[in-house]
CSV table of C-alpha atoms and ligand atoms in Angstrom, one decimal:
chain,number,residue,atom,x,y,z
A,1,MET,CA,49.2,19.9,-25.0
A,2,LYS,CA,45.7,19.8,-26.4
A,3,ILE,CA,43.0,21.4,-24.3
A,4,LEU,CA,39.3,21.3,-24.8
A,5,VAL,CA,37.3,24.3,-23.6
A,6,ILE,CA,33.6,23.8,-22.8
A,7,ASN,CA,30.9,26.4,-22.2
A,8,SER,CA,27.9,24.4,-21.3
A,9,GLY,CA,24.5,26.2,-21.2
A,10,SER,CA,21.0,24.9,-20.6
A,11,SER,CA,20.3,23.9,-24.2
A,12,SER,CA,23.7,24.4,-25.9
A,13,ILE,CA,27.4,23.7,-25.5
A,14,LYS,CA,30.1,25.8,-27.1
A,15,PHE,CA,33.4,24.1,-27.4
A,16,GLN,CA,36.9,24.7,-28.8
A,17,LEU,CA,39.9,22.4,-29.0
A,18,ILE,CA,43.2,24.3,-28.8
A,19,ASP,CA,46.7,23.0,-29.3
A,20,MET,CA,48.6,24.9,-26.7
A,21,THR,CA,52.0,24.3,-28.3
A,22,ASP,CA,51.2,27.2,-30.6
A,23,GLU,CA,47.7,28.2,-29.3
A,24,SER,CA,46.1,27.2,-32.7
A,25,VAL,CA,42.5,26.2,-32.8
A,26,LEU,CA,42.0,22.7,-34.0
A,27,ALA,CA,38.2,22.7,-33.9
A,28,ALA,CA,35.5,25.1,-32.7
A,29,GLY,CA,31.8,24.7,-32.6
A,30,LEU,CA,28.4,24.6,-31.0
A,31,VAL,CA,25.9,22.0,-30.0
A,32,GLU,CA,22.4,23.6,-30.1
A,33,ARG,CA,18.9,22.9,-29.1
A,34,ILE,CA,19.7,20.0,-26.8
A,35,GLY,CA,16.5,18.2,-25.7
A,36,ASP,CA,14.6,19.6,-28.8
A,37,LYS,CA,13.7,17.5,-31.9
A,38,ASP,CA,15.7,19.7,-34.2
A,39,GLY,CA,19.2,19.4,-32.5
A,40,PHE,CA,22.1,20.8,-34.4
A,41,ILE,CA,25.9,20.5,-34.2
A,42,GLN,CA,28.2,22.8,-36.1
A,43,CYS,CA,31.9,22.1,-35.9
A,44,THR,CA,34.6,24.0,-37.8
A,45,LEU,CA,37.8,22.0,-38.1
A,46,ARG,CA,41.1,23.9,-38.4
A,47,PRO,CA,39.2,27.2,-38.6
A,48,GLU,CA,42.4,29.3,-38.8
A,49,THR,CA,43.8,27.5,-41.8
A,50,THR,CA,43.1,27.2,-45.6
A,51,GLU,CA,42.1,23.6,-44.9
A,52,LYS,CA,39.1,24.8,-42.8
A,53,GLU,CA,36.2,22.4,-43.0
A,54,ILE,CA,32.7,22.8,-41.6
A,55,VAL,CA,30.8,19.7,-40.3
A,56,VAL,CA,27.1,20.0,-39.7
A,57,LEU,CA,24.9,17.4,-38.0
A,58,ARG,CA,21.2,17.7,-37.6
A,59,GLU,CA,20.0,15.1,-35.2
A,60,ASN,CA,17.8,14.6,-32.2
A,61,ILE,CA,20.2,15.5,-29.3
A,62,ALA,CA,18.6,14.0,-26.2
A,63,ASP,CA,20.9,15.5,-23.6
A,64,HIS,CA,24.3,17.1,-23.0
A,65,GLN,CA,26.0,13.7,-22.9
A,66,SER,CA,24.8,12.6,-26.4
A,67,GLY,CA,25.7,16.0,-27.8
A,68,MET,CA,29.3,15.8,-26.5
A,69,ARG,CA,29.6,12.2,-27.7
A,70,MET,CA,28.7,13.3,-31.2
A,71,VAL,CA,31.3,16.1,-31.0
A,72,VAL,CA,34.0,13.6,-29.8
A,73,ASP,CA,33.1,11.3,-32.7
A,74,ILE,CA,33.6,14.2,-35.1
A,75,LEU,CA,37.0,15.0,-33.6
A,76,ILE,CA,38.4,11.4,-33.6
A,77,ASP,CA,36.9,10.5,-37.0
A,78,SER,CA,39.8,9.2,-39.1
A,79,ASP,CA,38.6,11.4,-42.0
A,80,THR,CA,38.9,14.6,-39.9
A,81,GLY,CA,42.1,13.4,-38.1
A,82,ILE,CA,41.9,16.1,-35.5
A,83,ILE,CA,42.9,13.8,-32.6
A,84,PRO,CA,43.7,10.0,-32.6
A,85,ASP,CA,41.7,9.2,-29.5
A,86,ARG,CA,40.1,10.8,-26.4
A,87,GLU,CA,43.3,10.4,-24.4
A,88,ALA,CA,45.0,13.0,-26.7
A,89,ILE,CA,43.1,15.7,-24.7
A,90,ARG,CA,45.2,16.5,-21.6
A,91,GLY,CA,42.9,19.0,-19.9
A,92,ILE,CA,39.4,20.3,-20.1
A,93,GLY,CA,38.5,23.9,-19.2
A,94,HIS,CA,35.0,24.6,-18.1
A,95,ARG,CA,33.5,28.0,-18.0
A,96,VAL,CA,31.6,28.2,-14.7
A,97,VAL,CA,29.5,31.4,-14.2
A,98,HIS,CA,29.4,31.7,-10.5
A,99,GLY,CA,32.2,30.8,-8.1
A,100,GLY,CA,30.7,32.8,-5.2
A,101,GLU,CA,33.3,34.0,-2.7
A,102,VAL,CA,35.2,30.8,-2.7
A,103,PHE,CA,37.0,30.7,-6.0
A,104,TYR,CA,39.4,33.5,-7.0
A,105,GLU,CA,41.5,31.5,-9.5
A,106,PRO,CA,41.1,28.6,-12.0
A,107,THR,CA,40.6,25.5,-10.0
A,108,LEU,CA,41.2,21.8,-10.6
A,109,ILE,CA,37.9,20.1,-10.2
A,110,THR,CA,37.5,17.6,-7.4
A,111,ASP,CA,34.4,16.3,-5.6
A,112,ASP,CA,34.7,19.2,-3.1
A,113,VAL,CA,34.8,21.7,-5.8
A,114,LEU,CA,31.7,20.2,-7.5
A,115,GLU,CA,30.0,20.5,-4.1
A,116,VAL,CA,30.8,24.2,-3.8
A,117,ILE,CA,29.7,25.0,-7.3
A,118,GLU,CA,26.5,23.2,-6.5
A,119,LYS,CA,26.1,25.2,-3.3
A,120,ASN,CA,26.4,28.4,-5.4
A,121,ILE,CA,23.3,27.4,-7.5
A,122,PRO,CA,21.0,29.9,-5.7
A,123,LEU,CA,23.4,32.7,-6.9
A,124,ALA,CA,23.2,31.6,-10.5
A,125,PRO,CA,20.2,29.3,-10.9
A,126,LEU,CA,20.2,29.5,-14.7
A,127,HIS,CA,23.9,29.0,-15.3
A,128,ASN,CA,25.6,26.9,-12.7
A,129,PRO,CA,23.3,23.8,-13.2
A,130,PRO,CA,24.1,23.5,-16.9
A,131,ASN,CA,27.8,24.3,-16.2
A,132,LEU,CA,27.7,21.3,-13.8
A,133,ASP,CA,26.1,19.1,-16.4
A,134,GLY,CA,28.9,19.9,-18.8
A,135,ILE,CA,31.5,19.0,-16.2
A,136,ARG,CA,29.9,15.7,-15.3
A,137,VAL,CA,29.6,14.7,-18.9
A,138,ALA,CA,33.3,15.6,-19.6
A,139,MET,CA,34.4,13.6,-16.5
A,140,GLU,CA,32.6,10.6,-17.9
A,141,LEU,CA,33.7,11.0,-21.5
A,142,PHE,CA,37.3,12.0,-20.7
A,143,PRO,CA,38.3,10.1,-17.5
A,144,VAL,CA,42.0,10.6,-18.1
A,145,ALA,CA,41.9,14.4,-18.7
A,146,GLU,CA,42.2,16.9,-15.9
A,147,GLN,CA,39.1,19.0,-15.5
A,148,VAL,CA,39.6,22.7,-14.5
A,149,ALA,CA,36.9,25.2,-13.6
A,150,VAL,CA,37.4,28.8,-14.8
A,151,PHE,CA,34.9,31.2,-13.1
A,152,ASP,CA,33.4,34.3,-14.6
A,153,THR,CA,33.4,35.8,-11.1
A,154,ALA,CA,37.0,35.0,-10.2
A,155,PHE,CA,38.8,38.0,-11.6
A,156,HIS,CA,36.5,40.3,-9.6
A,157,GLN,CA,37.3,38.7,-6.2
A,158,SER,CA,39.9,41.5,-5.7
A,159,ILE,CA,37.1,44.1,-5.4
A,160,PRO,CA,37.2,45.7,-2.0
A,161,PRO,CA,34.3,45.3,0.5
A,162,TYR,CA,33.2,49.0,0.2
A,163,ALA,CA,32.7,48.4,-3.5
A,164,TYR,CA,31.0,45.0,-3.3
A,165,HIS,CA,28.6,45.5,-0.4
A,166,TYR,CA,25.1,46.7,-1.1
A,167,ALA,CA,23.7,49.0,1.6
A,168,LEU,CA,21.2,46.4,2.7
A,169,PRO,CA,20.7,44.9,6.2
A,170,TYR,CA,24.0,43.1,6.9
A,171,LYS,CA,22.3,39.8,7.7
A,172,PHE,CA,21.5,39.3,4.0
A,173,TYR,CA,25.2,39.3,3.3
A,174,GLU,CA,25.9,37.0,6.2
A,175,GLU,CA,23.1,34.6,5.6
A,176,GLN,CA,22.6,34.7,1.8
A,177,ARG,CA,25.9,36.1,0.6
A,178,ILE,CA,24.1,38.9,-1.2
A,179,ARG,CA,26.8,41.2,-2.5
A,180,ARG,CA,28.2,42.3,-5.9
A,181,TYR,CA,30.2,39.6,-7.6
A,182,GLY,CA,30.7,40.7,-11.2
A,183,PHE,CA,30.9,38.6,-14.3
A,184,HIS,CA,32.7,38.4,-17.7
A,185,GLY,CA,35.8,38.2,-15.6
A,186,THR,CA,37.6,36.0,-18.1
A,187,SER,CA,37.1,38.5,-20.8
A,188,HIS,CA,38.1,41.6,-18.8
A,189,LYS,CA,41.2,39.8,-17.5
A,190,TYR,CA,42.2,38.7,-21.1
A,191,VAL,CA,41.8,42.1,-22.7
A,192,ALA,CA,43.6,43.8,-19.8
A,193,ALA,CA,46.6,41.4,-20.3
A,194,GLU,CA,46.5,42.0,-24.0
A,195,CYS,CA,46.4,45.8,-23.5
A,196,ALA,CA,49.4,45.6,-21.2
A,197,ARG,CA,51.3,43.6,-23.8
A,198,LEU,CA,50.3,46.0,-26.6
A,199,MET,CA,51.3,49.0,-24.5
A,200,ASP,CA,54.5,47.2,-23.6
A,201,ARG,CA,54.0,47.9,-19.9
A,202,PRO,CA,53.6,45.5,-16.9
A,203,LEU,CA,49.9,44.9,-16.2
A,204,ALA,CA,50.6,45.4,-12.5
A,205,GLU,CA,51.4,49.1,-13.2
A,206,LEU,CA,48.4,49.8,-15.3
A,207,ASN,CA,45.0,51.4,-14.5
A,208,LEU,CA,42.5,50.4,-17.1
A,209,ILE,CA,38.8,50.7,-17.8
A,210,THR,CA,37.7,47.6,-19.8
A,211,ILE,CA,34.3,47.7,-21.5
A,212,HIS,CA,32.8,44.4,-22.7
A,213,LEU,CA,29.8,45.3,-25.0
A,214,GLY,CA,28.2,42.1,-26.4
A,215,ASN,CA,24.7,40.7,-25.7
A,216,GLY,CA,25.7,41.1,-22.1
A,217,CYS,CA,27.6,44.3,-21.2
A,218,SER,CA,29.9,45.2,-18.4
A,219,MET,CA,32.6,47.6,-17.5
A,220,THR,CA,35.5,47.0,-15.1
A,221,ALA,CA,37.8,49.4,-13.3
A,222,ILE,CA,41.3,47.8,-13.1
A,223,LYS,CA,43.8,49.2,-10.7
A,224,ASN,CA,47.4,48.0,-10.9
A,225,GLY,CA,46.2,45.0,-13.0
A,226,ARG,CA,43.4,44.0,-10.5
A,227,SER,CA,39.7,44.4,-10.7
A,228,VAL,CA,38.6,47.0,-8.1
A,229,ASP,CA,35.0,47.5,-9.4
A,230,THR,CA,32.7,46.2,-12.0
A,231,THR,CA,29.2,47.0,-13.2
A,232,LEU,CA,27.5,43.5,-13.0
A,233,GLY,CA,26.4,42.7,-9.5
A,234,LEU,CA,24.8,39.8,-7.6
A,235,THR,CA,23.6,38.6,-10.9
A,236,PRO,CA,24.4,39.6,-14.5
A,237,LEU,CA,21.7,42.3,-14.5
A,238,GLU,CA,23.2,45.4,-12.9
A,239,GLY,CA,25.0,48.2,-14.6
A,240,LEU,CA,25.1,48.9,-18.3
A,241,VAL,CA,22.2,48.6,-20.7
A,242,MET,CA,22.4,45.2,-22.4
A,243,GLY,CA,20.7,43.5,-25.4
A,244,THR,CA,17.7,42.3,-23.4
A,245,ARG,CA,18.8,43.1,-19.8
A,246,SER,CA,17.9,46.4,-18.2
A,247,GLY,CA,21.1,47.2,-16.3
A,248,ASP,CA,20.6,49.7,-13.4
A,249,VAL,CA,17.0,50.5,-12.5
A,250,ASP,CA,15.6,51.9,-9.3
A,251,PRO,CA,15.1,48.8,-7.1
A,252,ALA,CA,11.6,50.1,-6.3
A,253,VAL,CA,10.6,49.2,-9.8
A,254,HIS,CA,9.8,45.7,-8.5
A,255,ALA,CA,7.4,46.9,-5.8
A,256,PHE,CA,5.8,49.4,-8.2
A,257,LEU,CA,5.1,46.8,-10.8
A,258,ALA,CA,3.8,44.3,-8.3
A,259,ARG,CA,1.5,46.8,-6.7
A,260,ASN,CA,0.3,48.6,-9.8
A,261,CYS,CA,0.6,46.2,-12.7
A,262,ASP,CA,-0.3,42.9,-11.1
A,263,MET,CA,3.0,41.3,-12.0
A,264,ASP,CA,4.5,38.6,-9.8
A,265,ILE,CA,8.2,38.3,-9.0
A,266,GLU,CA,8.9,35.7,-11.8
A,267,GLU,CA,7.3,38.0,-14.4
A,268,ILE,CA,9.3,41.0,-13.2
A,269,ASP,CA,12.5,39.0,-13.2
A,270,THR,CA,11.8,37.7,-16.7
A,271,MET,CA,10.9,41.2,-17.9
A,272,LEU,CA,14.1,42.7,-16.6
A,273,ASN,CA,16.3,39.9,-18.0
A,274,ARG,CA,14.7,39.1,-21.3
A,275,ASP,CA,12.5,41.9,-22.4
A,276,SER,CA,14.4,45.0,-21.3
A,277,GLY,CA,17.7,46.7,-22.4
A,278,LEU,CA,17.9,47.6,-26.1
A,279,LYS,CA,15.1,45.2,-26.9
A,280,GLY,CA,12.8,46.8,-24.3
A,281,LEU,CA,13.4,50.3,-25.6
A,282,CYS,CA,13.1,49.6,-29.3
A,283,GLY,CA,12.1,46.0,-29.9
A,284,MET,CA,15.6,45.0,-31.3
A,285,ASN,CA,18.6,43.7,-29.4
A,286,ASP,CA,21.1,43.5,-32.2
A,287,MET,CA,23.0,46.7,-32.7
A,288,ARG,CA,23.2,46.2,-36.5
A,289,ASP,CA,19.4,46.2,-36.7
A,290,ILE,CA,19.3,49.2,-34.5
A,291,HIS,CA,21.6,51.2,-36.8
A,292,ALA,CA,19.5,50.1,-39.8
A,293,ALA,CA,16.3,51.3,-38.0
A,294,ILE,CA,17.9,54.6,-37.1
A,295,ALA,CA,18.9,55.1,-40.8
A,296,GLN,CA,15.2,54.7,-41.6
A,297,GLY,CA,14.2,57.3,-39.0
A,298,SER,CA,13.2,55.2,-36.0
A,299,GLU,CA,13.1,57.5,-32.9
A,300,ARG,CA,12.9,54.5,-30.6
A,301,ALA,CA,16.0,52.9,-32.1
A,302,ARG,CA,17.9,56.2,-31.6
A,303,LEU,CA,16.7,56.4,-28.0
A,304,ALA,CA,18.0,52.9,-27.4
A,305,LEU,CA,21.4,53.8,-28.7
A,306,ASP,CA,21.4,57.1,-26.7
A,307,VAL,CA,20.4,55.3,-23.5
A,308,GLN,CA,23.1,52.7,-23.9
A,309,THR,CA,25.9,55.0,-24.8
A,310,TYR,CA,25.0,57.6,-22.2
A,311,ARG,CA,25.1,54.8,-19.5
A,312,ASN,CA,28.5,53.7,-20.8
A,313,ARG,CA,29.8,57.3,-20.6
A,314,LYS,CA,28.4,57.8,-17.1
A,315,TYR,CA,30.2,54.7,-15.8
A,316,ILE,CA,33.5,55.7,-17.5
A,317,GLY,CA,33.2,58.9,-15.4
A,318,ALA,CA,32.5,56.9,-12.3
A,319,TYR,CA,35.5,54.6,-12.9
A,320,MET,CA,37.8,57.6,-13.6
A,321,ALA,CA,36.8,58.7,-10.1
A,322,VAL,CA,37.5,55.3,-8.7
A,323,LEU,CA,40.9,55.0,-10.4
A,324,GLY,CA,42.2,58.5,-10.3
A,325,ARG,CA,44.6,57.9,-13.1
A,326,VAL,CA,43.5,56.0,-16.2
A,327,ASP,CA,46.1,54.7,-18.7
A,328,ALA,CA,43.7,53.2,-21.2
A,329,ILE,CA,40.1,52.4,-22.0
A,330,VAL,CA,39.6,49.1,-23.8
A,331,PHE,CA,36.5,48.2,-25.9
A,332,THR,CA,35.8,44.5,-26.6
A,333,ALA,CA,33.0,41.9,-27.5
A,334,GLY,CA,30.5,42.0,-30.4
A,335,ILE,CA,29.5,45.7,-30.1
A,336,GLY,CA,32.7,46.9,-28.6
A,337,GLU,CA,34.8,45.3,-31.4
A,338,ASN,CA,32.6,46.2,-34.3
A,339,ASP,CA,30.6,49.3,-33.7
A,340,ALA,CA,32.4,52.5,-34.3
A,341,VAL,CA,29.3,54.6,-33.6
A,342,VAL,CA,28.8,53.1,-30.1
A,343,ARG,CA,32.5,53.6,-29.3
A,344,ALA,CA,32.5,57.2,-30.5
A,345,ARG,CA,29.3,58.1,-28.7
A,346,THR,CA,30.6,56.4,-25.5
A,347,VAL,CA,33.6,58.6,-25.3
A,348,ASP,CA,32.0,61.7,-26.8
A,349,GLY,CA,32.4,64.7,-24.5
A,350,LEU,CA,35.2,63.2,-22.5
A,351,GLU,CA,37.9,65.3,-24.2
A,352,PRO,CA,38.3,67.5,-21.1
A,353,PHE,CA,39.4,64.4,-19.2
A,354,GLY,CA,42.2,63.7,-21.7
A,355,ILE,CA,40.2,61.1,-23.7
A,356,LEU,CA,40.7,61.9,-27.4
A,357,LEU,CA,39.4,59.5,-30.0
A,358,ASP,CA,41.0,59.4,-33.4
A,359,ALA,CA,37.9,59.4,-35.6
A,360,ALA,CA,39.7,57.9,-38.6
A,361,ALA,CA,41.3,55.1,-36.6
A,362,ASN,CA,37.9,54.4,-35.0
A,363,ASP,CA,36.0,54.1,-38.3
A,364,HIS,CA,38.6,51.8,-39.8
A,365,ARG,CA,37.3,48.4,-38.6
A,366,VAL,CA,39.9,45.7,-38.3
A,367,ARG,CA,40.0,42.3,-36.8
A,368,GLU,CA,43.3,42.9,-35.0
A,369,PRO,CA,43.7,44.9,-31.8
A,370,SER,CA,44.0,48.5,-32.6
A,371,LEU,CA,44.8,51.8,-31.0
A,372,LEU,CA,41.9,54.3,-31.5
A,373,SER,CA,43.1,57.3,-29.6
A,374,ARG,CA,45.0,60.3,-30.9
A,375,VAL,CA,48.7,60.6,-30.1
A,376,ASP,CA,48.0,63.6,-27.8
A,377,SER,CA,45.3,61.6,-25.8
A,378,ARG,CA,46.4,61.3,-22.2
A,379,VAL,CA,44.3,58.1,-22.0
A,380,GLN,CA,44.8,55.6,-24.7
A,381,ILE,CA,41.7,54.0,-26.3
A,382,TRP,CA,42.0,50.4,-27.6
A,383,CYS,CA,39.8,48.0,-29.4
A,384,ILE,CA,40.9,44.5,-28.5
A,385,PRO,CA,39.0,41.4,-29.6
A,386,THR,CA,38.3,39.2,-26.6
A,387,ASN,CA,39.1,35.5,-26.7
A,388,GLU,CA,37.5,33.8,-23.7
A,389,GLU,CA,38.2,30.3,-25.0
A,390,LEU,CA,41.9,31.0,-25.3
A,391,ALA,CA,41.9,32.7,-21.9
A,392,ILE,CA,40.3,29.6,-20.4
A,393,ALA,CA,42.8,27.3,-22.2
A,394,ARG,CA,45.7,29.3,-20.9
A,395,ASP,CA,44.3,29.1,-17.4
A,396,VAL,CA,44.0,25.3,-17.7
A,397,LYS,CA,47.6,25.1,-18.9
A,398,SER,CA,48.8,27.1,-16.0
A,399,VAL,CA,46.8,24.9,-13.5
A,400,LEU,CA,48.3,21.7,-15.1
A,401,GLY,CA,51.7,23.2,-15.1
B,1,ADP,P1,27.7,37.4,-26.3
B,1,ADP,O1,27.5,38.4,-25.1
B,1,ADP,O2,26.5,36.6,-26.6
B,1,ADP,O3,29.0,36.7,-26.3
B,1,ADP,P2,28.8,38.9,-28.5
B,1,ADP,O4,30.0,39.5,-27.8
B,1,ADP,O5,29.0,38.0,-29.6
B,1,ADP,O6,27.7,38.4,-27.5
B,1,ADP,O7,28.0,40.2,-29.1
B,1,ADP,C1,26.8,40.0,-29.8
B,1,ADP,C2,26.3,41.4,-30.2
B,1,ADP,O8,27.3,42.1,-30.9
B,1,ADP,C3,25.1,41.3,-31.2
B,1,ADP,O9,23.9,41.2,-30.5
B,1,ADP,C4,25.2,42.7,-31.8
B,1,ADP,O10,24.5,43.6,-31.1
B,1,ADP,C5,26.6,43.0,-31.8
B,1,ADP,N1,27.4,43.0,-33.0
B,1,ADP,C6,27.9,41.9,-33.6
B,1,ADP,N2,28.5,42.3,-34.8
B,1,ADP,C7,28.3,43.6,-35.0
B,1,ADP,C8,28.6,44.5,-36.0
B,1,ADP,N3,29.2,44.2,-37.1
B,1,ADP,N4,28.2,45.8,-35.7
B,1,ADP,C9,27.6,46.2,-34.6
B,1,ADP,N5,27.2,45.3,-33.6
B,1,ADP,C10,27.6,44.0,-33.8
């Protein structure tokens, strides 16, 4: 069974075609700068094999539909031989950012489902509309394939009310559905399942803290295999310090800036989402650049690293209190998988809680999942590469039976 996974953003589409008989990736790529003159498609064919081939197209890509058409042409081109025709694709998995309170599992897309995703646009105005574009284009281009929505919020629908409610007047929850939802659910769920497999224990018996540190960052407390709390909230802005997003701030910052700095609500929102986080503190949002700047003596870069890793540590403490017993901490995503310094500083000082990092194992960077804790650590520490595309493809397969 071949499954196409689509992550459709406002000006880009990420895709992966996976053969579910052995979970091998047949093609993976990116359509970028949709709507701009300098559109760009990069598609790697058979990326996991020695016959790997990279196809690059630079063309004007007017919209999502023409971008996806070009991708399909690459896949069914007789020279590439990836698939004979469109009908070879059985199912299409769509990453949808916000499922609101309605969707708690991968869902076969029907007109009703589209309507609900549309209704959730106010909760994710930047994400749900381009996700819907991707779905509509795929429905047109692949009329035979089943379309499945996999929601970033779904894994967190098990969070109890006392953890997802904000202490605001209740009417805002009743009328606007303002509450914490959480995101990165596909990634947290995937690494949690992987961790259980690696520990050779049933996920339903494990308490985990999963830490996704990429451009976006979030931490999830998982009790008996289910999400019981997570750091991202109504939108993907709350919690940890991210590349360009602030994470937690005093909510009074909005009023202060409006009153004292003559900023309107759009400017404040943009500042918190795009110009804050690591970038706000030191002008850089890529952790590799931050380390290079620290090596050259930049105090601000050091501060950015300190603020991020301190916040990580603080939330680990909070989630230990939430969970009581923690079996493992899992690091994942760009920073979590690659950055030994961030991992070490995140768990530094947590030894009294039974969290003991093996410094040598932590420094030895590998692409494979690896155990980073000492044998005498009560809490295991893992680094597990996330694979959201495979997780979505597995979800599609399970929905299609
Ligand atoms: P996204 O949230 O966009 O999926 P990723 O999970 O790919 O992001 O993470 C991207 C971030 O990972 C980069 O901005 C960078 O900070 C960090 N990163 C990637 N590679 C490395 C590395 N080798 N060392 C340290 N940080 C890295």
